[in-house]
mmCIF file of C-alpha atoms in Angstrom:
data_model
loop_
_atom_site.group_PDB
_atom_site.id
_atom_site.type_symbol
_atom_site.label_atom_id
_atom_site.label_comp_id
_atom_site.label_asym_id
_atom_site.label_seq_id
_atom_site.Cartn_x
_atom_site.Cartn_y
_atom_site.Cartn_z
ATOM 1 C CA SER A 1 -0.004 0.004 0.011
ATOM 2 C CA ASN A 2 1.067 3.554 -0.699
ATOM 3 C CA SER A 3 0.818 5.798 2.352
ATOM 4 C CA GLY A 4 2.217 8.976 3.801
ATOM 5 C CA VAL A 5 1.213 12.499 4.861
ATOM 6 C CA ARG A 6 0.645 15.705 2.894
ATOM 7 C CA LYS A 7 1.770 18.836 4.704
ATOM 8 C CA THR A 8 0.257 22.037 3.402
ATOM 9 C CA ALA A 9 1.904 25.457 3.300
ATOM 10 C CA ASP A 10 0.087 26.469 6.425
ATOM 11 C CA GLY A 11 1.286 23.361 8.410
ATOM 12 C CA VAL A 12 -1.826 21.128 8.142
ATOM 13 C CA VAL A 13 -0.891 17.451 8.077
ATOM 14 C CA CYS A 14 -3.300 15.129 6.186
ATOM 15 C CA PRO A 15 -2.567 11.373 6.145
ATOM 16 C CA PHE A 16 -3.308 9.325 3.045
ATOM 17 C CA VAL A 17 -3.414 5.584 2.380
ATOM 18 C CA GLU A 18 -4.068 3.605 -0.705
ATOM 19 C CA MET A 19 -5.541 0.329 0.402
ATOM 20 C CA GLY A 20 -6.259 -2.817 -1.501
ATOM 21 C CA VAL A 21 -7.059 -6.499 -1.383
ATOM 22 C CA SER A 22 -4.705 -9.346 -2.267
ATOM 23 C CA ALA A 23 -5.479 -12.927 -2.918
ATOM 24 C CA ARG A 24 -3.039 -15.476 -1.611
ATOM 25 C CA ARG A 25 -2.927 -19.214 -1.815
ATOM 26 C CA ILE A 26 -1.579 -20.933 1.160
ATOM 27 C CA GLU A 27 0.085 -24.320 1.344
ATOM 28 C CA GLN A 28 1.269 -26.501 4.120
ATOM 29 C CA GLY A 29 5.011 -26.307 4.282
ATOM 30 C CA PRO A 30 7.439 -29.140 5.138
ATOM 31 C CA ASP A 31 7.310 -28.078 8.759
ATOM 32 C CA GLY A 32 3.493 -28.427 8.877
ATOM 33 C CA LYS A 33 2.865 -24.765 9.127
ATOM 34 C CA TYR A 34 0.840 -22.892 6.462
ATOM 35 C CA GLN A 35 2.672 -20.320 4.361
ATOM 36 C CA ASP A 36 1.941 -18.273 1.221
ATOM 37 C CA ALA A 37 2.237 -20.211 -1.961
ATOM 38 C CA PRO A 38 4.942 -19.023 -4.337
ATOM 39 C CA MET A 39 2.419 -17.961 -6.974
ATOM 40 C CA THR A 40 -1.308 -17.300 -7.400
ATOM 41 C CA SER A 41 -2.554 -17.309 -10.987
ATOM 42 C CA ASP A 42 -3.992 -14.149 -12.462
ATOM 43 C CA ARG A 43 -6.723 -16.348 -13.962
ATOM 44 C CA ASP A 44 -7.832 -17.442 -10.506
ATOM 45 C CA ALA A 45 -11.261 -15.977 -9.595
ATOM 46 C CA SER A 46 -10.089 -14.866 -6.141
ATOM 47 C CA VAL A 47 -7.276 -12.883 -7.726
ATOM 48 C CA GLN A 48 -9.629 -11.228 -10.184
ATOM 49 C CA TYR A 49 -11.998 -10.389 -7.381
ATOM 50 C CA ALA A 50 -9.145 -8.914 -5.287
ATOM 51 C CA GLN A 51 -8.020 -6.785 -8.251
ATOM 52 C CA ALA A 52 -11.579 -5.524 -8.841
ATOM 53 C CA PHE A 53 -11.989 -4.777 -5.189
ATOM 54 C CA THR A 54 -8.718 -2.861 -5.110
ATOM 55 C CA ARG A 55 -9.660 -0.765 -8.177
ATOM 56 C CA ASN A 56 -12.937 0.177 -6.511
ATOM 57 C CA PHE A 57 -11.750 0.363 -2.892
ATOM 58 C CA GLY A 58 -12.651 4.012 -2.446
ATOM 59 C CA ALA A 59 -16.204 3.594 -3.678
ATOM 60 C CA ILE A 60 -16.623 0.418 -1.609
ATOM 61 C CA ALA A 61 -15.207 2.129 1.526
ATOM 62 C CA ASP A 62 -17.711 5.007 0.966
ATOM 63 C CA ALA A 63 -20.620 2.591 0.679
ATOM 64 C CA VAL A 64 -19.720 -0.077 3.298
ATOM 65 C CA PRO A 65 -19.093 1.433 6.828
ATOM 66 C CA GLU A 66 -16.793 -1.428 7.952
ATOM 67 C CA ILE A 67 -14.555 -1.027 5.005
ATOM 68 C CA GLY A 68 -14.568 2.757 5.505
ATOM 69 C CA GLU A 69 -13.522 2.229 9.141
ATOM 70 C CA LEU A 70 -10.572 0.114 7.996
ATOM 71 C CA ARG A 71 -9.495 2.908 5.690
ATOM 72 C CA GLU A 72 -9.770 5.453 8.505
ATOM 73 C CA MET A 73 -7.782 3.109 10.825
ATOM 74 C CA GLY A 74 -5.070 2.952 8.207
ATOM 75 C CA ARG A 75 -5.050 6.779 8.060
ATOM 76 C CA ALA A 76 -4.830 6.976 11.885
ATOM 77 C CA MET A 77 -1.951 4.552 11.993
ATOM 78 C CA VAL A 78 0.045 6.514 9.348
ATOM 79 C CA LEU A 79 -0.636 9.798 11.215
ATOM 80 C CA ALA A 80 0.321 8.268 14.621
ATOM 81 C CA ARG A 81 3.566 6.934 13.194
ATOM 82 C CA TYR A 82 4.351 10.242 11.523
ATOM 83 C CA LEU A 83 3.815 12.150 14.801
ATOM 84 C CA LEU A 84 6.048 9.696 16.743
ATOM 85 C CA GLU A 85 8.741 10.079 14.082
ATOM 86 C CA GLN A 86 8.519 13.895 14.448
ATOM 87 C CA GLY A 87 9.134 13.566 18.179
ATOM 88 C CA ALA A 88 5.563 14.177 19.418
ATOM 89 C CA GLY A 89 4.729 12.607 22.770
ATOM 90 C CA LEU A 90 1.532 12.341 24.752
ATOM 91 C CA ASP A 91 1.093 15.025 27.391
ATOM 92 C CA VAL A 92 -0.006 12.768 30.226
ATOM 93 C CA ALA A 93 -1.061 15.642 32.511
ATOM 94 C CA ILE A 94 -3.655 16.745 29.996
ATOM 95 C CA ALA A 95 -4.644 13.237 28.755
ATOM 96 C CA SER A 96 -5.375 12.103 32.306
ATOM 97 C CA LYS A 97 -8.140 14.763 32.532
ATOM 98 C CA PHE A 98 -10.197 12.911 29.856
ATOM 99 C CA ALA A 99 -12.102 9.744 30.369
ATOM 100 C CA ALA A 100 -10.918 6.668 28.439
ATOM 101 C CA VAL A 101 -13.055 5.676 25.516
ATOM 102 C CA VAL A 102 -15.204 2.693 26.280
ATOM 103 C CA VAL A 103 -16.881 0.594 23.644
ATOM 104 C CA GLY A 104 -20.459 -0.004 24.698
ATOM 105 C CA ASP A 105 -22.105 -2.803 22.858
ATOM 106 C CA LYS A 106 -19.447 -5.526 22.508
ATOM 107 C CA ALA A 107 -21.784 -7.533 20.228
ATOM 108 C CA ARG A 108 -21.756 -4.619 17.747
ATOM 109 C CA TYR A 109 -18.087 -3.853 18.181
ATOM 110 C CA PRO A 110 -16.093 -7.052 18.729
ATOM 111 C CA MET A 111 -12.501 -6.647 19.981
ATOM 112 C CA GLU A 112 -11.089 -8.585 16.969
ATOM 113 C CA ILE A 113 -11.284 -8.248 13.258
ATOM 114 C CA PRO A 114 -13.399 -11.105 11.920
ATOM 115 C CA THR A 115 -12.102 -13.372 9.201
ATOM 116 C CA LEU A 116 -13.876 -15.173 6.452
ATOM 117 C CA ARG A 117 -13.550 -18.909 6.048
ATOM 118 C CA ARG A 118 -15.171 -20.858 3.218
ATOM 119 C CA GLN A 119 -14.724 -24.540 2.634
ATOM 120 C CA ARG A 120 -15.688 -26.559 -0.338
ATOM 121 C CA THR A 121 -15.336 -30.304 -0.618
ATOM 122 C CA ARG A 122 -15.620 -32.199 -3.907
ATOM 123 C CA SER A 123 -15.640 -36.031 -4.172
ATOM 124 C CA SER A 124 -15.183 -38.069 -7.292
ATOM 125 C CA VAL A 125 -15.482 -41.727 -8.101
ATOM 126 C CA ASP A 126 -13.421 -43.071 -11.003
ATOM 127 C CA LEU A 127 -13.419 -46.438 -12.690
ATOM 128 C CA GLY A 128 -9.863 -46.959 -13.868
ATOM 129 C CA GLY A 129 -8.834 -48.848 -17.016
ATOM 130 C CA SER A 130 -8.085 -52.007 -15.032
ATOM 131 C CA GLY A 131 -11.531 -52.081 -13.511
ATOM 132 C CA GLU A 132 -10.383 -50.603 -10.116
ATOM 133 C CA LEU A 133 -12.715 -48.221 -8.370
ATOM 134 C CA SER A 134 -11.016 -45.040 -7.155
ATOM 135 C CA VAL A 135 -12.663 -42.630 -4.767
ATOM 136 C CA SER A 136 -11.046 -39.223 -4.076
ATOM 137 C CA ARG A 137 -11.978 -36.244 -2.148
ATOM 138 C CA ARG A 138 -10.617 -32.694 -2.585
ATOM 139 C CA THR A 139 -11.191 -29.957 -0.043
ATOM 140 C CA MET A 140 -10.536 -26.325 -0.832
ATOM 141 C CA VAL A 141 -10.499 -23.705 1.917
ATOM 142 C CA MET A 142 -10.449 -19.952 1.540
ATOM 143 C CA HIS A 143 -9.650 -17.610 4.383
ATOM 144 C CA GLY A 144 -9.883 -13.883 4.496
ATOM 145 C CA GLY A 145 -8.675 -11.331 6.999
ATOM 146 C CA VAL A 146 -7.093 -8.014 7.492
ATOM 147 C CA ASP A 147 -3.391 -7.210 7.769
ATOM 148 C CA LEU A 148 -2.811 -3.726 9.171
ATOM 149 C CA LYS A 149 0.912 -4.261 9.625
ATOM 150 C CA ALA A 150 2.903 -1.065 9.292
ATOM 151 C CA THR A 151 6.356 -1.606 8.045
ATOM 152 C CA GLN A 152 9.134 -0.056 10.122
ATOM 153 C CA GLU A 153 11.641 -0.126 7.294
ATOM 154 C CA LYS A 154 11.278 3.449 6.267
ATOM 155 C CA LYS A 155 9.968 6.726 7.629
ATOM 156 C CA VAL A 156 6.466 7.914 6.747
ATOM 157 C CA PRO A 157 6.872 9.992 3.452
ATOM 158 C CA GLU A 158 6.005 13.655 3.783
ATOM 159 C CA ILE A 159 4.802 15.390 0.659
ATOM 160 C CA GLN A 160 4.864 19.229 0.714
ATOM 161 C CA VAL A 161 1.742 20.742 -0.769
ATOM 162 C CA PRO A 162 1.991 24.442 -1.765
ATOM 163 C CA GLU A 163 -1.700 25.181 -1.192
ATOM 164 C CA ARG A 164 -3.098 26.508 2.078
ATOM 165 C CA VAL A 165 -6.243 24.983 3.629
ATOM 166 C CA LEU A 166 -6.755 27.389 6.561
ATOM 167 C CA GLU A 167 -8.069 30.878 6.172
ATOM 168 C CA PRO A 168 -5.256 33.447 6.454
ATOM 169 C CA GLN A 169 -6.781 34.950 9.554
ATOM 170 C CA ALA A 170 -7.353 31.582 11.260
ATOM 171 C CA PRO A 171 -5.667 31.533 14.687
ATOM 172 C CA LYS A 172 -2.804 29.038 15.051
ATOM 173 C CA PHE A 173 -2.621 26.918 18.215
ATOM 174 C CA LYS A 174 -0.764 23.872 19.408
ATOM 175 C CA CYS A 175 -2.526 20.548 19.907
ATOM 176 C CA PRO A 176 -2.794 20.262 23.736
ATOM 177 C CA LEU A 177 -2.454 16.483 23.797
ATOM 178 C CA PHE A 178 1.018 16.339 22.317
ATOM 179 C CA VAL A 179 4.366 17.728 23.516
ATOM 180 C CA ALA A 180 7.756 17.690 21.824
ATOM 181 C CA ALA A 181 9.893 14.827 23.052
ATOM 182 C CA ALA A 182 12.891 15.882 24.991
#
């Protein structure tokens, strides 16, 4: 995913993320653990679906609140990482004056991101050339989930934007929750 922040001429920082969907085939490795397969075919229906979803991610996120929340979570993660890289720290004295956010209805807001699991089993019976009866069963399982991993390999890119977004007479103030790290 492509992500970073845009910083306007008047100092406004706006995070951006380009999110998408990938299809991966998993196989059981020699150690018994599941791992990504070396290749997933572009002709595979799940790959085509993932590509179409990625092309239309913005429209889908606008229409489906849960997908929109994932996009906003991605933006929040980019912004938080950028602030940390810039030396911002939480002002505990001010933060302690606010009540912690509590999620009310846990049935509506589970504390984990759900994953999709579909399983399809197909059996076949074959009568071989020598008259032997052969029965085989093939099970295909598809899993889906969310990976919000933020790579630590590089700093969050900052793109300078020459435009201003604030009115010229708008008062400037510091965010009271953050202080510069010493």
